[in-house]
CSV table of C-alpha atoms in Angstrom, one decimal:
chain,number,residue,atom,x,y,z
A,1,UNK,CA,82.4,81.3,101.5
A,2,UNK,CA,80.9,83.4,104.2
A,3,UNK,CA,78.3,85.7,102.8
A,4,UNK,CA,78.9,88.3,105.5
A,5,UNK,CA,82.6,88.5,104.7
A,6,UNK,CA,81.8,88.9,101.0
A,7,UNK,CA,79.3,91.7,101.8
A,8,UNK,CA,81.7,93.4,104.1
A,9,UNK,CA,84.6,93.2,101.6
A,10,UNK,CA,82.3,94.7,99.0
A,11,UNK,CA,81.3,97.5,101.4
A,12,UNK,CA,85.0,98.6,101.6
A,13,UNK,CA,85.2,99.2,97.8
A,14,UNK,CA,84.3,102.9,98.1
A,15,UNK,CA,87.2,103.4,100.6
A,16,UNK,CA,89.5,101.4,98.3
A,17,UNK,CA,88.4,103.4,95.3
A,18,UNK,CA,89.2,106.6,97.0
A,19,UNK,CA,92.8,105.3,97.8
A,20,UNK,CA,93.1,104.0,94.2
A,21,UNK,CA,92.1,107.3,92.7
A,22,UNK,CA,94.4,109.3,94.8
A,23,UNK,CA,97.3,107.1,94.0
A,24,UNK,CA,96.5,107.3,90.3
A,25,UNK,CA,96.4,111.1,90.3
A,26,UNK,CA,99.9,111.2,92.0
A,27,UNK,CA,101.1,108.7,89.5
A,28,UNK,CA,99.9,110.5,86.5
A,29,UNK,CA,101.4,113.8,87.7
A,30,UNK,CA,104.7,112.0,88.3
A,31,UNK,CA,104.6,110.3,84.8
A,32,UNK,CA,104.0,113.8,83.2
A,33,UNK,CA,107.1,115.0,85.0
A,34,UNK,CA,108.9,111.8,83.9
A,35,UNK,CA,108.0,112.4,80.2
A,36,UNK,CA,109.3,115.9,80.4
A,37,UNK,CA,112.5,114.6,82.0
A,38,UNK,CA,113.0,112.1,79.2
A,39,UNK,CA,113.2,115.0,76.6
A,40,UNK,CA,115.0,117.5,78.8
A,41,UNK,CA,117.5,115.3,80.7
A,42,UNK,CA,117.9,112.2,78.6
A,43,UNK,CA,121.2,111.1,80.1
A,44,UNK,CA,119.9,111.4,83.6
A,45,UNK,CA,116.5,109.9,82.7
A,46,UNK,CA,117.6,106.2,82.6
A,47,UNK,CA,119.7,106.5,85.8
A,48,UNK,CA,116.6,107.8,87.7
A,49,UNK,CA,114.4,105.3,85.9
A,50,UNK,CA,116.6,102.4,87.0
A,51,UNK,CA,116.4,103.7,90.6
A,52,UNK,CA,112.6,103.8,90.6
A,53,UNK,CA,112.3,100.4,88.9
A,54,UNK,CA,114.6,98.5,91.2
A,55,UNK,CA,112.9,100.2,94.2
A,56,UNK,CA,109.3,99.4,93.2
A,57,UNK,CA,109.8,95.9,92.0
A,58,UNK,CA,110.4,95.2,95.6
A,59,UNK,CA,106.7,95.2,96.4
A,60,UNK,CA,105.6,92.4,94.0
A,61,UNK,CA,108.7,90.3,94.6
A,62,UNK,CA,108.6,90.9,98.3
A,63,UNK,CA,104.9,89.9,98.4
A,64,UNK,CA,105.7,86.6,96.4
A,65,UNK,CA,108.5,85.8,98.8
A,66,UNK,CA,106.6,86.4,102.0
A,67,UNK,CA,103.6,84.5,100.6
A,68,UNK,CA,105.7,81.4,100.0
A,69,UNK,CA,107.3,81.6,103.4
A,70,UNK,CA,103.7,81.8,104.9
A,71,UNK,CA,102.5,78.8,103.0
A,72,UNK,CA,105.6,76.7,104.0
A,73,UNK,CA,105.7,77.9,107.7
A,74,UNK,CA,102.1,79.0,108.4
A,75,UNK,CA,101.3,81.6,111.0
A,76,UNK,CA,98.5,84.0,111.5
A,77,UNK,CA,100.9,86.9,111.1
A,78,UNK,CA,100.7,86.5,107.3
A,79,UNK,CA,97.2,84.9,107.1
A,80,UNK,CA,95.8,88.2,108.3
A,81,UNK,CA,97.4,90.1,105.4
A,82,UNK,CA,97.4,87.3,102.8
A,83,UNK,CA,95.0,89.0,100.5
A,84,UNK,CA,97.1,92.2,100.6
A,85,UNK,CA,100.2,90.1,99.7
A,86,UNK,CA,98.4,88.4,96.9
A,87,UNK,CA,97.2,91.8,95.6
A,88,UNK,CA,100.9,93.0,95.8
A,89,UNK,CA,102.0,89.9,93.8
A,90,UNK,CA,99.6,90.6,91.0
A,91,UNK,CA,101.2,94.0,90.3
A,92,UNK,CA,104.2,92.1,88.7
A,93,UNK,CA,102.9,92.4,85.1
A,94,UNK,CA,103.2,96.1,85.4
A,95,UNK,CA,106.8,95.9,86.5
A,96,UNK,CA,107.6,93.6,83.6
A,97,UNK,CA,106.1,96.3,81.3
A,98,UNK,CA,108.2,98.9,83.0
A,99,UNK,CA,111.4,96.9,82.5
A,100,UNK,CA,111.1,97.2,78.8
A,101,UNK,CA,112.4,100.7,78.5
A,102,UNK,CA,115.6,99.6,80.3
A,103,UNK,CA,116.0,96.6,78.1
A,104,UNK,CA,115.4,98.3,74.7
A,105,UNK,CA,116.2,101.9,75.2
A,106,UNK,CA,118.4,102.4,78.2
A,107,UNK,CA,121.0,99.7,78.3
A,108,UNK,CA,123.7,101.8,76.4
A,109,UNK,CA,123.0,104.7,78.7
A,110,UNK,CA,123.5,102.6,81.8
A,111,UNK,CA,125.9,99.8,81.3
A,112,UNK,CA,129.4,100.3,80.1
A,113,UNK,CA,129.8,96.6,79.0
A,114,UNK,CA,127.3,97.2,76.3
A,115,UNK,CA,129.9,99.4,74.5
A,116,UNK,CA,132.0,97.1,72.3
A,117,UNK,CA,134.9,99.6,72.2
A,118,UNK,CA,135.1,99.8,75.9
A,119,UNK,CA,135.1,96.0,76.2
A,120,UNK,CA,137.7,95.6,73.5
A,121,UNK,CA,140.3,97.5,75.7
A,122,UNK,CA,139.3,95.9,79.1
A,123,UNK,CA,140.6,92.4,79.9
A,124,UNK,CA,138.1,92.0,82.8
A,125,UNK,CA,135.1,93.0,80.6
A,126,UNK,CA,136.4,90.7,77.8
A,127,UNK,CA,136.5,87.8,80.3
A,128,UNK,CA,132.9,88.6,81.4
A,129,UNK,CA,131.6,89.1,77.9
A,130,UNK,CA,130.0,85.7,77.5
A,131,UNK,CA,127.7,86.6,80.4
A,132,UNK,CA,127.6,90.4,80.2
A,133,UNK,CA,126.2,91.0,76.7
A,134,UNK,CA,123.0,92.6,75.6
A,135,UNK,CA,121.3,89.5,74.1
A,136,UNK,CA,121.9,87.4,77.2
A,137,UNK,CA,121.0,90.1,79.5
A,138,UNK,CA,117.6,90.5,77.9
A,139,UNK,CA,117.1,86.7,77.8
A,140,UNK,CA,117.9,86.5,81.5
A,141,UNK,CA,115.5,89.3,82.5
A,142,UNK,CA,112.7,87.7,80.5
A,143,UNK,CA,113.5,84.4,82.2
A,144,UNK,CA,113.3,86.0,85.7
A,145,UNK,CA,109.9,87.4,85.0
A,146,UNK,CA,108.7,84.2,83.6
A,147,UNK,CA,109.7,82.4,86.8
A,148,UNK,CA,108.2,85.0,89.1
A,149,UNK,CA,105.1,85.3,87.0
A,150,UNK,CA,104.5,81.5,87.3
A,151,UNK,CA,105.0,81.5,91.0
A,152,UNK,CA,102.5,84.5,91.4
A,153,UNK,CA,100.0,82.9,89.1
A,154,UNK,CA,100.0,79.6,90.9
A,155,UNK,CA,100.0,81.1,94.4
A,156,UNK,CA,97.0,83.3,93.4
A,157,UNK,CA,95.1,80.6,91.4
A,158,UNK,CA,95.4,77.9,94.1
A,159,UNK,CA,94.4,80.4,96.8
A,160,UNK,CA,91.3,81.2,94.8
A,161,UNK,CA,90.5,77.5,94.5
A,162,UNK,CA,90.9,77.1,98.3
A,163,UNK,CA,88.2,79.7,98.7
A,164,UNK,CA,85.9,77.7,96.6
A,165,UNK,CA,86.2,74.3,98.1
A,166,UNK,CA,86.6,72.6,101.5
A,167,UNK,CA,89.0,70.0,100.0
A,168,UNK,CA,92.6,70.2,101.1
A,169,UNK,CA,94.3,69.8,97.8
A,170,UNK,CA,94.7,73.6,97.2
A,171,UNK,CA,96.5,74.0,100.5
A,172,UNK,CA,98.7,71.1,99.8
A,173,UNK,CA,99.6,72.5,96.3
A,174,UNK,CA,100.4,75.9,97.9
A,175,UNK,CA,102.7,74.2,100.3
A,176,UNK,CA,104.4,72.0,97.7
A,177,UNK,CA,105.1,74.9,95.2
A,178,UNK,CA,106.4,77.2,98.0
A,179,UNK,CA,109.2,75.1,99.2
A,180,UNK,CA,111.2,74.8,95.9
A,181,UNK,CA,109.7,78.2,94.9
A,182,UNK,CA,111.6,79.9,97.7
A,183,UNK,CA,114.8,78.5,96.5
A,184,UNK,CA,114.2,79.5,92.9
A,185,UNK,CA,113.0,82.8,94.0
A,186,UNK,CA,116.2,83.6,95.9
A,187,UNK,CA,118.4,82.4,93.1
A,188,UNK,CA,116.5,84.5,90.4
A,189,UNK,CA,116.3,87.7,92.5
A,190,UNK,CA,120.0,87.4,93.4
A,191,UNK,CA,120.9,87.0,89.6
A,192,UNK,CA,118.6,89.9,88.8
A,193,UNK,CA,120.3,92.2,91.4
A,194,UNK,CA,123.6,91.3,89.9
A,195,UNK,CA,122.4,92.1,86.3
A,196,UNK,CA,120.5,95.3,87.1
A,197,UNK,CA,122.7,96.8,89.8
A,198,UNK,CA,126.1,95.2,90.3
A,199,UNK,CA,126.9,95.2,86.6
A,200,UNK,CA,126.7,99.1,86.6
A,201,UNK,CA,130.4,98.7,87.8
A,202,UNK,CA,131.3,95.4,86.2
A,203,UNK,CA,134.8,95.3,87.8
A,204,UNK,CA,133.2,95.0,91.2
A,205,UNK,CA,131.7,91.9,92.8
A,206,UNK,CA,130.2,90.8,96.1
A,207,UNK,CA,128.7,87.4,96.9
A,208,UNK,CA,126.5,88.9,99.5
A,209,UNK,CA,125.0,91.7,97.4
A,210,UNK,CA,121.9,89.7,96.4
A,211,UNK,CA,121.0,88.8,99.9
A,212,UNK,CA,121.2,92.5,100.9
A,213,UNK,CA,119.0,93.4,98.0
A,214,UNK,CA,116.4,90.7,98.9
A,215,UNK,CA,116.4,91.8,102.6
A,216,UNK,CA,115.8,95.3,101.4
A,217,UNK,CA,112.8,94.2,99.4
A,218,UNK,CA,111.4,92.3,102.3
A,219,UNK,CA,111.8,95.4,104.5
A,220,UNK,CA,109.9,97.6,102.0
A,221,UNK,CA,107.1,95.1,101.7
A,222,UNK,CA,106.6,94.7,105.4
A,223,UNK,CA,106.4,98.5,105.8
A,224,UNK,CA,104.0,98.9,102.9
A,225,UNK,CA,101.8,96.1,104.2
A,226,UNK,CA,101.6,97.7,107.7
A,227,UNK,CA,100.6,101.0,106.3
A,228,UNK,CA,97.8,99.4,104.3
A,229,UNK,CA,96.8,96.9,107.1
A,230,UNK,CA,96.5,99.5,109.8
A,231,UNK,CA,93.4,101.4,108.5
A,232,UNK,CA,91.9,98.2,107.4
A,233,UNK,CA,92.2,96.7,110.8
A,234,UNK,CA,89.6,99.3,112.0
A,235,UNK,CA,87.1,98.2,109.3
A,236,UNK,CA,85.2,95.0,108.8
A,237,UNK,CA,85.8,92.3,107.8
A,238,UNK,CA,89.4,92.6,108.9
A,239,UNK,CA,88.9,94.4,112.3
A,240,UNK,CA,88.9,91.1,114.2
A,241,UNK,CA,91.6,89.5,112.2
A,242,UNK,CA,94.3,92.1,112.0
A,243,UNK,CA,94.7,92.5,115.7
A,244,UNK,CA,97.0,94.7,117.7
A,245,UNK,CA,99.2,91.6,118.3
A,246,UNK,CA,99.4,90.9,114.6
A,247,UNK,CA,100.3,94.5,113.8
A,248,UNK,CA,103.1,94.1,116.4
A,249,UNK,CA,104.1,91.0,114.5
A,250,UNK,CA,104.6,93.1,111.4
A,251,UNK,CA,106.8,95.4,113.4
A,252,UNK,CA,108.8,92.5,114.6
A,253,UNK,CA,109.4,91.4,111.0
A,254,UNK,CA,110.5,95.0,110.2
A,255,UNK,CA,113.0,94.7,113.1
A,256,UNK,CA,114.3,91.4,111.8
A,257,UNK,CA,114.9,92.9,108.3
A,258,UNK,CA,116.6,96.0,109.8
A,259,UNK,CA,119.0,93.8,111.8
A,260,UNK,CA,119.8,91.4,108.9
A,261,UNK,CA,120.3,94.4,106.5
A,262,UNK,CA,122.7,95.9,108.9
A,263,UNK,CA,124.5,92.7,109.6
A,264,UNK,CA,124.9,91.7,105.9
A,265,UNK,CA,125.8,95.3,104.8
A,266,UNK,CA,128.5,95.6,107.5
A,267,UNK,CA,129.8,92.2,106.7
A,268,UNK,CA,130.2,93.1,103.1
A,269,UNK,CA,132.1,96.3,104.0
A,270,UNK,CA,134.4,94.5,106.5
A,271,UNK,CA,135.3,91.7,104.3
A,272,UNK,CA,136.0,93.9,101.3
A,273,UNK,CA,137.8,96.6,103.3
A,274,UNK,CA,140.0,94.0,104.9
A,275,UNK,CA,140.9,92.3,101.6
A,276,UNK,CA,141.7,95.8,100.0
A,277,UNK,CA,141.6,94.4,96.5
A,278,UNK,CA,141.3,97.1,93.8
A,279,UNK,CA,138.4,95.4,92.0
A,280,UNK,CA,136.4,95.4,95.2
A,281,UNK,CA,137.5,98.3,97.4
A,282,UNK,CA,137.0,100.9,94.7
A,283,UNK,CA,133.3,100.5,95.0
A,284,UNK,CA,133.3,101.7,98.6
A,285,UNK,CA,135.9,104.3,98.0
A,286,UNK,CA,133.7,105.9,95.5
A,287,UNK,CA,130.8,106.0,98.1
A,288,UNK,CA,133.0,107.2,101.0
A,289,UNK,CA,134.1,110.6,99.6
A,290,UNK,CA,132.7,113.5,97.6
A,291,UNK,CA,129.8,113.9,99.9
A,292,UNK,CA,128.4,110.4,99.4
A,293,UNK,CA,129.8,109.4,102.8
A,294,UNK,CA,127.2,111.5,104.5
A,295,UNK,CA,124.4,109.4,102.8
A,296,UNK,CA,126.2,106.4,104.2
A,297,UNK,CA,126.3,107.9,107.7
A,298,UNK,CA,122.6,108.8,107.3
A,299,UNK,CA,121.7,105.2,106.5
A,300,UNK,CA,123.6,103.9,109.5
A,301,UNK,CA,121.5,106.3,111.6
A,302,UNK,CA,118.1,106.1,110.0
A,303,UNK,CA,118.2,102.7,108.2
A,304,UNK,CA,119.5,100.9,111.4
A,305,UNK,CA,120.1,102.7,114.6
A,306,UNK,CA,116.9,104.7,115.1
A,307,UNK,CA,114.5,102.0,113.8
A,308,UNK,CA,116.3,99.3,115.9
A,309,UNK,CA,116.0,101.4,119.1
A,310,UNK,CA,112.2,101.8,118.6
A,311,UNK,CA,111.4,98.4,117.1
A,312,UNK,CA,113.2,96.5,119.8
A,313,UNK,CA,110.6,97.7,122.3
A,314,UNK,CA,107.3,95.9,122.5
A,315,UNK,CA,105.8,99.0,124.0
A,316,UNK,CA,106.9,101.1,121.1
A,317,UNK,CA,105.6,98.6,118.6
A,318,UNK,CA,102.2,98.8,120.2
A,319,UNK,CA,102.0,102.6,119.3
A,320,UNK,CA,100.5,102.4,115.8
A,321,UNK,CA,101.2,106.1,114.9
A,322,UNK,CA,104.9,105.6,115.7
A,323,UNK,CA,105.1,102.4,113.9
A,324,UNK,CA,103.5,104.0,110.8
A,325,UNK,CA,106.0,106.8,111.0
A,326,UNK,CA,108.9,104.2,111.2
A,327,UNK,CA,107.4,102.2,108.2
A,328,UNK,CA,107.3,105.3,106.1
A,329,UNK,CA,110.8,106.2,107.1
A,330,UNK,CA,112.1,102.7,106.3
A,331,UNK,CA,110.5,102.7,102.9
A,332,UNK,CA,112.1,106.1,102.3
A,333,UNK,CA,115.5,104.8,103.4
A,334,UNK,CA,115.1,101.9,101.1
A,335,UNK,CA,115.0,104.4,98.2
A,336,UNK,CA,118.0,106.3,99.6
A,337,UNK,CA,119.9,103.0,99.9
A,338,UNK,CA,119.4,102.2,96.2
A,339,UNK,CA,120.3,105.8,95.3
A,340,UNK,CA,123.6,105.3,97.2
A,341,UNK,CA,124.2,102.2,95.2
A,342,UNK,CA,123.2,103.5,91.8
A,343,UNK,CA,124.1,107.2,91.6
A,344,UNK,CA,127.8,107.1,92.5
A,345,UNK,CA,128.4,104.6,89.6
A,346,UNK,CA,128.0,107.6,87.2
A,347,UNK,CA,130.0,110.2,89.2
A,348,UNK,CA,133.5,108.5,89.0
A,349,UNK,CA,136.4,110.6,87.7
A,350,UNK,CA,138.1,109.1,84.6
A,351,UNK,CA,141.5,107.4,85.1
A,352,UNK,CA,144.1,106.7,82.6
A,353,UNK,CA,145.2,103.3,84.2
A,354,UNK,CA,143.0,100.9,86.0
A,355,UNK,CA,139.6,101.3,87.5
A,356,UNK,CA,138.8,104.7,88.8
A,357,UNK,CA,137.7,105.2,92.4
A,358,UNK,CA,137.7,109.0,92.7
A,359,UNK,CA,134.2,110.5,93.0
A,360,UNK,CA,133.4,113.7,91.4
A,361,UNK,CA,131.0,114.6,94.2
A,362,UNK,CA,127.4,114.0,95.3
A,363,UNK,CA,124.7,114.8,92.8
A,364,UNK,CA,120.9,114.9,92.8
A,365,UNK,CA,118.5,115.4,90.1
A,366,UNK,CA,114.7,116.1,90.3
A,367,UNK,CA,114.1,113.0,88.3
A,368,UNK,CA,115.4,110.9,91.1
A,369,UNK,CA,112.3,111.9,92.9
A,370,UNK,CA,109.8,112.4,90.1
A,371,UNK,CA,110.1,109.0,88.5
A,372,UNK,CA,109.8,107.0,91.7
A,373,UNK,CA,106.7,109.0,92.6
A,374,UNK,CA,105.2,108.4,89.1
A,375,UNK,CA,105.8,104.7,89.0
A,376,UNK,CA,104.8,104.3,92.7
A,377,UNK,CA,101.5,106.1,92.2
A,378,UNK,CA,100.6,103.8,89.3
A,379,UNK,CA,101.8,100.7,91.0
A,380,UNK,CA,99.8,101.6,94.3
A,381,UNK,CA,96.7,102.4,92.3
A,382,UNK,CA,97.0,99.0,90.6
A,383,UNK,CA,97.5,97.4,94.0
A,384,UNK,CA,94.2,98.7,95.3
A,385,UNK,CA,92.5,97.8,92.1
A,386,UNK,CA,93.7,94.2,92.6
A,387,UNK,CA,92.8,94.2,96.3
A,388,UNK,CA,89.1,94.8,95.4
A,389,UNK,CA,88.9,91.8,93.2
A,390,UNK,CA,88.8,89.2,96.0
A,391,UNK,CA,87.2,89.0,99.5
A,392,UNK,CA,89.7,90.2,102.1
A,393,UNK,CA,89.9,87.1,104.2
A,394,UNK,CA,91.1,83.8,102.6
A,395,UNK,CA,88.7,81.0,103.1
A,396,UNK,CA,89.0,77.3,103.9
A,397,UNK,CA,92.6,77.1,105.0
A,398,UNK,CA,92.5,74.1,107.4
A,399,UNK,CA,95.5,75.4,109.3
A,400,UNK,CA,93.5,78.4,110.5
A,401,UNK,CA,90.0,77.0,111.0
A,402,UNK,CA,89.5,78.7,114.3
A,403,UNK,CA,90.0,82.2,112.6
A,404,UNK,CA,86.9,81.7,110.6
A,405,UNK,CA,84.7,81.9,113.6
A,406,UNK,CA,82.4,85.0,113.1
A,407,UNK,CA,83.0,86.1,116.7
A,408,UNK,CA,86.7,86.3,116.0
A,409,UNK,CA,86.4,88.0,112.7
A,410,UNK,CA,83.9,90.6,113.6
A,411,UNK,CA,84.8,91.3,117.2
C-alpha cells in the first residue's frame, strides 16, 4: 500500500466529514417531517415511504451491479471510482432496516392482495395467491437482501484483501463471483421490482418491467457517482486518476442508460397498447388521464430528449458544470418516474365490474418530497462515512498496474 496515497486519503477526511454532517442534518430534518407525517397523514405515509425506499435502494444495488460489471469486464472507467462504488454498496444494511416498516407495518396499506376479503372475490388474485401472500412476500424480501448482502460483503472483503497482498487470488475471486453474481443480481432485482411495485396493481403484468427498473437504478448510480467524483477529481489522491476523460466516460454511461430506459419504456408501451388487453392496458390508461399524462410528457422531455441531446455530444460532456446539472436532473427524474409508477395506483376510481382504469386525478402530498429527503440525507451521510474507511485508490489490481505510478496518480 502506498503511504502517500494513505496520507492523502486521510487528509481528505475533514472535507468528507463536512459533507457527511451536512447530509445528516438534512436527513434528520427530513425524518422529523416524516415522523410528523406518520401521525398526521397515516394513509399517505406508506405510499410516500414506498416511493422513497424504491428510489434510494437504487444506490447500493446500482453500486453492486456496476462493481460486478467492472470486475468482469475491467476498464479504468470504474477503477477510478471503485472505492465510491464500494462505499455505496455498504449502505445496503441501512436499506434493509428501512424495508422493515413496509414489511411489518405498511403491507395492508399498500397492497390490495393482502386483504383476504378482496382476494376471495377476485379470480385473478385467487390464482396468484400462492405467490402473492404476506408470508411469502416477507420471505422473498429477506432472501433478496441476503443475496445482495453476500455479494456486497464478498466484493468488499476481497477488494480489501487485494489491497493487502500482491498475490492475484483476490482479483481472481472478484472475477469469479461477479460473473454468476450479475445473473443472480438481475434475477433478484427483477423479482423485487415485481413484488414492491408491480404488485401494487396485481392485475397488471409486464415482462420488461424489471429491466426498466434496473436501468433506472443504474442511471441514478452513474449520476450520483459523477456528482461525488467531480470534486474529488480536483483533490489528491484522485486528481490524477479521475481525469477529464474518465469523467466523460461516466457521462457516456449516463447516455447509455438514458437510451436504454427510453427504448425499453417505449417498447413496453407499444407492445401493451397494441395488444389492448384489459389486464395490461388499464395500467397505462390510468397514467394517461387525470393530469398524469403531463408527468409522462415531462419524462419524455426531461428523462430522455433533453439529456440525450446534450450527452450525445463529446463537447457537452466535457463541460463539468453542465454534466453536473444533467446528473442532478436525471436523478430527480428518476424520482418522478417512480412517482408516476406508484402514485396513480392509489387514485383509480372504483368500478362495479372488472378492473378500473379511470383516474381520479393527479395528486401530490408533501410527504412525497419529505420522506425521500429524509432517507436520502441519512443514506448519503452513511455513504461518506463508509468512504472514509478505506484509501481512495484500490491497490494491487494487476489489470491496472500502470495506474499505480505516482506520476499518473498525482499529476
